[in-house]
């Protein structure tokens, strides 16, 4: 199944490459055709310009048939409560995202899962006191980022952006939703446009967790962005963090000058990654 997902992503990429975009306008270099001169945000294929406010309202569903958990860490007891098990997790999230470009080199963003429901079905081999179904709802992950463009793209070098993410511990009493401890993540994004071929971006971050008390290598990703027309843009990405890797495809369609529909879906390619994670939302520019 996972081979089929990788093959599908490869075929989609080939189809995208077969389409040629219109030439770059006289107002911008050819390497900015796919994205313009905005600062990249944490959203796939989404950029914020100086003086621009982005507002994105979206829904995300996640299904994970091999969600790893340890009953003892969730407050349950039993002879095997200290062992790791794989349960089935389903999440529904309603999220809001905002970003503002203060200058052509500084932007900030805020994102929150304003309402989340999560249901975990325990593994059949789990004999702990954990119920067969554990459900939680309420406020989910809430975070802010500062983004600094320290290197502008040129003909022969990429754009460089530094970001610093802070995730707030607003759900210290929850086990399935939200964040229980402070998390800090500094990282870098490098982006290079290649004209008719499209645009490539590479990003990576380190993560500090107050619970663990140290930094470790965090999320990394390779993204391919291509504008098919003034109204259509597609993104293909490979994302990973530790032993979780996923392939994500996104389509964006401009409903008007300031409103865009974003639809994407992620597919896990490793055991510990979520199986299936579709997302749909509307992006507004002011």
XYZ file of C-alpha atoms in Angstrom:
286
model
C 0.000 0.000 0.000
C 2.755 2.448 0.926
C 4.563 1.687 -2.355
C 1.357 2.553 -4.191
C 1.189 5.898 -2.357
C 4.768 6.721 -3.335
C 4.059 5.717 -6.959
C 0.933 7.915 -7.010
C 2.907 10.888 -5.703
C 5.566 10.308 -8.387
C 2.938 10.215 -11.151
C 1.355 13.423 -9.849
C 4.745 15.124 -9.852
C 5.362 13.988 -13.425
C 2.011 15.358 -14.524
C 2.692 18.688 -12.875
C 6.117 18.989 -14.520
C 4.522 18.401 -17.912
C 2.617 21.668 -17.613
C 4.491 24.863 -18.453
C 3.667 28.095 -16.615
C 3.383 31.464 -18.262
C 6.626 33.478 -18.403
C 7.596 35.605 -15.411
C 6.362 39.168 -15.582
C 8.671 42.122 -16.008
C 7.918 43.172 -12.439
C 9.421 40.067 -10.802
C 12.357 37.721 -11.465
C 11.592 34.367 -13.076
C 12.415 32.494 -9.855
C 9.560 34.218 -7.987
C 6.841 33.192 -10.454
C 5.396 30.425 -8.280
C 5.145 32.388 -5.039
C 5.846 36.117 -5.434
C 8.030 38.061 -3.010
C 6.281 37.131 0.260
C 7.846 35.474 3.298
C 7.024 31.741 3.537
C 4.635 30.811 6.354
C 4.265 27.433 8.054
C 1.355 26.659 5.695
C 2.223 24.749 2.528
C 2.683 27.025 -0.480
C 1.514 30.119 1.413
C 3.399 33.433 1.654
C 2.734 36.759 3.366
C 3.828 40.117 1.946
C 4.697 43.372 3.689
C 1.581 44.991 5.179
C -0.576 41.937 4.399
C -2.782 40.039 6.860
C -3.640 36.385 6.200
C -6.577 34.636 7.877
C -7.090 30.923 7.285
C -10.024 28.940 8.678
C -9.796 25.186 8.164
C -10.840 21.692 9.225
C -8.490 18.732 9.561
C -9.226 15.048 10.113
C -6.558 12.579 11.217
C -6.774 8.786 11.329
C -3.920 6.818 12.878
C -4.349 3.045 13.204
C -0.952 2.609 14.901
C -0.869 5.425 17.434
C 1.774 4.601 20.023
C 0.842 5.119 23.671
C 1.882 3.983 27.151
C -0.960 3.529 29.700
C 1.207 4.494 32.700
C 2.019 7.874 31.130
C -1.715 8.520 30.843
C -2.389 7.752 34.506
C -3.586 4.147 34.168
C -2.365 1.084 36.066
C -1.902 -2.603 35.396
C 0.789 -5.291 35.072
C 1.706 -4.085 31.561
C 0.878 -0.406 31.995
C 4.527 0.537 31.463
C 4.675 -1.072 28.008
C 4.122 0.594 24.630
C 0.990 -0.279 22.671
C -0.505 0.743 19.325
C -4.097 1.952 19.444
C -6.431 3.557 16.901
C -6.689 7.347 17.113
C -9.154 9.639 15.332
C -9.031 13.426 15.542
C -11.279 16.209 14.278
C -9.833 19.719 14.471
C -11.241 23.143 13.657
C -8.388 25.622 13.369
C -7.660 29.307 12.836
C -4.418 30.694 11.432
C -3.282 34.317 11.164
C -0.099 35.828 9.726
C 1.024 39.422 9.268
C 3.981 40.812 7.321
C 5.467 43.754 9.239
C 8.233 44.329 6.677
C 9.672 42.502 3.681
C 11.913 40.583 6.110
C 9.763 40.147 9.280
C 6.465 38.290 9.750
C 4.604 36.738 12.678
C 1.948 34.053 12.730
C -0.501 32.505 15.182
C -2.333 29.187 14.900
C -4.778 27.450 17.219
C -6.963 24.368 17.098
C -9.903 26.204 18.648
C -11.887 22.977 19.012
C -10.536 19.434 18.882
C -12.040 16.011 19.527
C -9.835 12.925 19.840
C -10.797 9.291 20.424
C -8.249 6.567 21.201
C -9.244 2.888 21.048
C -6.956 0.796 23.232
C -5.001 -2.142 21.816
C -6.497 -5.623 22.337
C -3.331 -6.720 24.139
C -3.526 -3.800 26.590
C -4.739 -5.169 29.952
C -4.365 -1.900 31.878
C -7.197 -0.011 33.577
C -7.504 2.268 30.552
C -11.065 2.212 29.118
C -11.649 0.647 25.698
C -12.285 4.123 24.305
C -10.689 7.278 25.653
C -12.182 10.541 24.374
C -11.180 14.160 24.939
C -12.332 17.461 23.481
C -11.519 21.135 23.866
C -8.748 23.514 22.868
C -5.970 21.889 20.847
C -2.416 22.916 19.991
C -1.834 26.684 20.101
C 1.385 28.233 18.806
C 3.103 31.373 17.536
C 6.006 31.894 15.150
C 8.388 34.713 14.294
C 9.847 34.545 10.768
C 12.912 36.521 9.643
C 14.142 36.601 6.043
C 17.904 37.020 6.378
C 18.834 36.205 2.775
C 16.962 37.337 -0.343
C 16.915 34.948 -3.271
C 19.100 35.654 -6.284
C 19.823 34.036 -9.621
C 22.353 31.651 -8.103
C 21.443 31.347 -4.427
C 18.295 30.491 -2.415
C 16.205 32.561 -0.078
C 16.962 31.980 3.616
C 14.382 32.369 6.396
C 14.855 31.794 10.131
C 11.831 30.940 12.261
C 11.207 30.447 15.961
C 8.102 28.564 17.071
C 6.576 28.557 20.555
C 3.878 26.020 21.488
C 1.945 26.947 24.624
C 1.146 24.406 27.394
C -2.567 25.164 27.619
C -3.801 21.606 28.258
C -1.646 20.288 31.097
C -4.454 17.992 32.309
C -5.165 16.392 28.904
C -3.580 13.264 27.422
C -4.747 13.215 23.791
C -5.200 16.847 22.787
C -3.299 20.078 23.173
C 0.212 20.514 24.549
C 1.182 19.686 28.120
C 4.620 21.386 28.307
C 6.388 24.323 26.685
C 7.869 23.486 23.270
C 10.360 25.742 21.470
C 11.518 25.128 17.892
C 14.102 27.226 16.028
C 14.566 26.360 12.359
C 15.556 27.409 8.849
C 13.819 27.423 5.456
C 15.714 27.590 2.159
C 13.729 28.233 -1.042
C 14.857 28.360 -4.688
C 12.779 28.972 -7.791
C 13.756 27.329 -11.090
C 11.457 28.968 -13.626
C 9.469 26.420 -15.693
C 10.564 23.564 -13.426
C 8.905 25.023 -10.323
C 10.190 25.887 -6.858
C 11.909 23.744 -4.228
C 12.013 24.430 -0.490
C 13.866 22.642 2.287
C 13.232 23.233 5.969
C 14.368 21.754 9.243
C 14.029 22.573 12.923
C 15.285 21.627 16.356
C 12.835 21.136 19.217
C 13.167 21.859 22.921
C 10.603 20.293 25.240
C 10.353 21.369 28.874
C 9.397 17.776 29.720
C 12.562 16.299 28.199
C 14.767 19.251 29.113
C 16.972 19.204 26.009
C 17.087 20.012 22.279
C 16.710 17.336 19.625
C 16.427 17.289 15.855
C 12.791 17.988 15.031
C 10.702 18.276 11.887
C 12.173 18.385 8.390
C 10.584 18.649 4.957
C 11.209 18.969 1.235
C 8.522 20.851 -0.701
C 7.841 21.290 -4.404
C 5.681 24.271 -5.413
C 4.341 24.954 -8.904
C 1.918 27.572 -10.171
C -0.076 26.106 -13.053
C -1.968 29.320 -13.852
C -2.928 32.586 -12.128
C -5.664 30.648 -10.274
C -4.123 27.223 -9.668
C -1.157 26.235 -7.509
C -0.042 22.761 -6.403
C 2.336 21.598 -3.691
C 3.934 18.206 -3.058
C 5.830 17.658 0.178
C 7.707 14.984 2.074
C 7.674 15.637 5.831
C 9.282 13.776 8.686
C 10.028 13.899 12.387
C 12.010 11.125 14.063
C 10.377 7.856 12.883
C 7.276 9.460 11.335
C 7.308 10.328 7.621
C 4.440 11.421 5.378
C 3.753 12.514 1.802
C 1.404 15.492 1.389
C -0.284 16.853 -1.711
C -2.103 20.194 -1.855
C -4.162 22.081 -4.422
C -4.951 25.799 -4.122
C -7.576 27.575 -6.214
C -8.084 31.354 -6.148
C -11.809 32.065 -5.863
C -11.092 35.792 -6.121
C -8.162 38.170 -5.751
C -8.200 37.836 -1.952
C -9.788 34.423 -1.287
C -8.317 30.992 -1.998
C -9.547 27.454 -1.405
C -6.890 25.114 0.001
C -7.321 21.318 -0.060
C -4.627 18.864 0.945
C -4.132 15.337 2.206
C -1.265 13.583 3.944
C -0.462 9.863 3.723
C 1.828 8.104 6.181
C 4.714 6.121 4.696
C 6.021 4.734 8.009
C 4.230 2.728 10.700
C 4.122 5.475 13.320
C 2.889 8.203 10.968
C -0.870 8.903 10.656
C -2.504 6.837 7.901
C -4.629 9.586 6.438
C -4.939 13.326 7.184
C -7.125 15.445 4.842
C -7.551 19.197 5.297
C -9.778 21.835 3.700
C -10.086 25.554 4.334
C -10.445 29.102 3.034
C -7.568 31.588 3.008
C -8.346 35.323 3.126
C -5.879 38.119 2.313
C -6.348 41.664 3.602
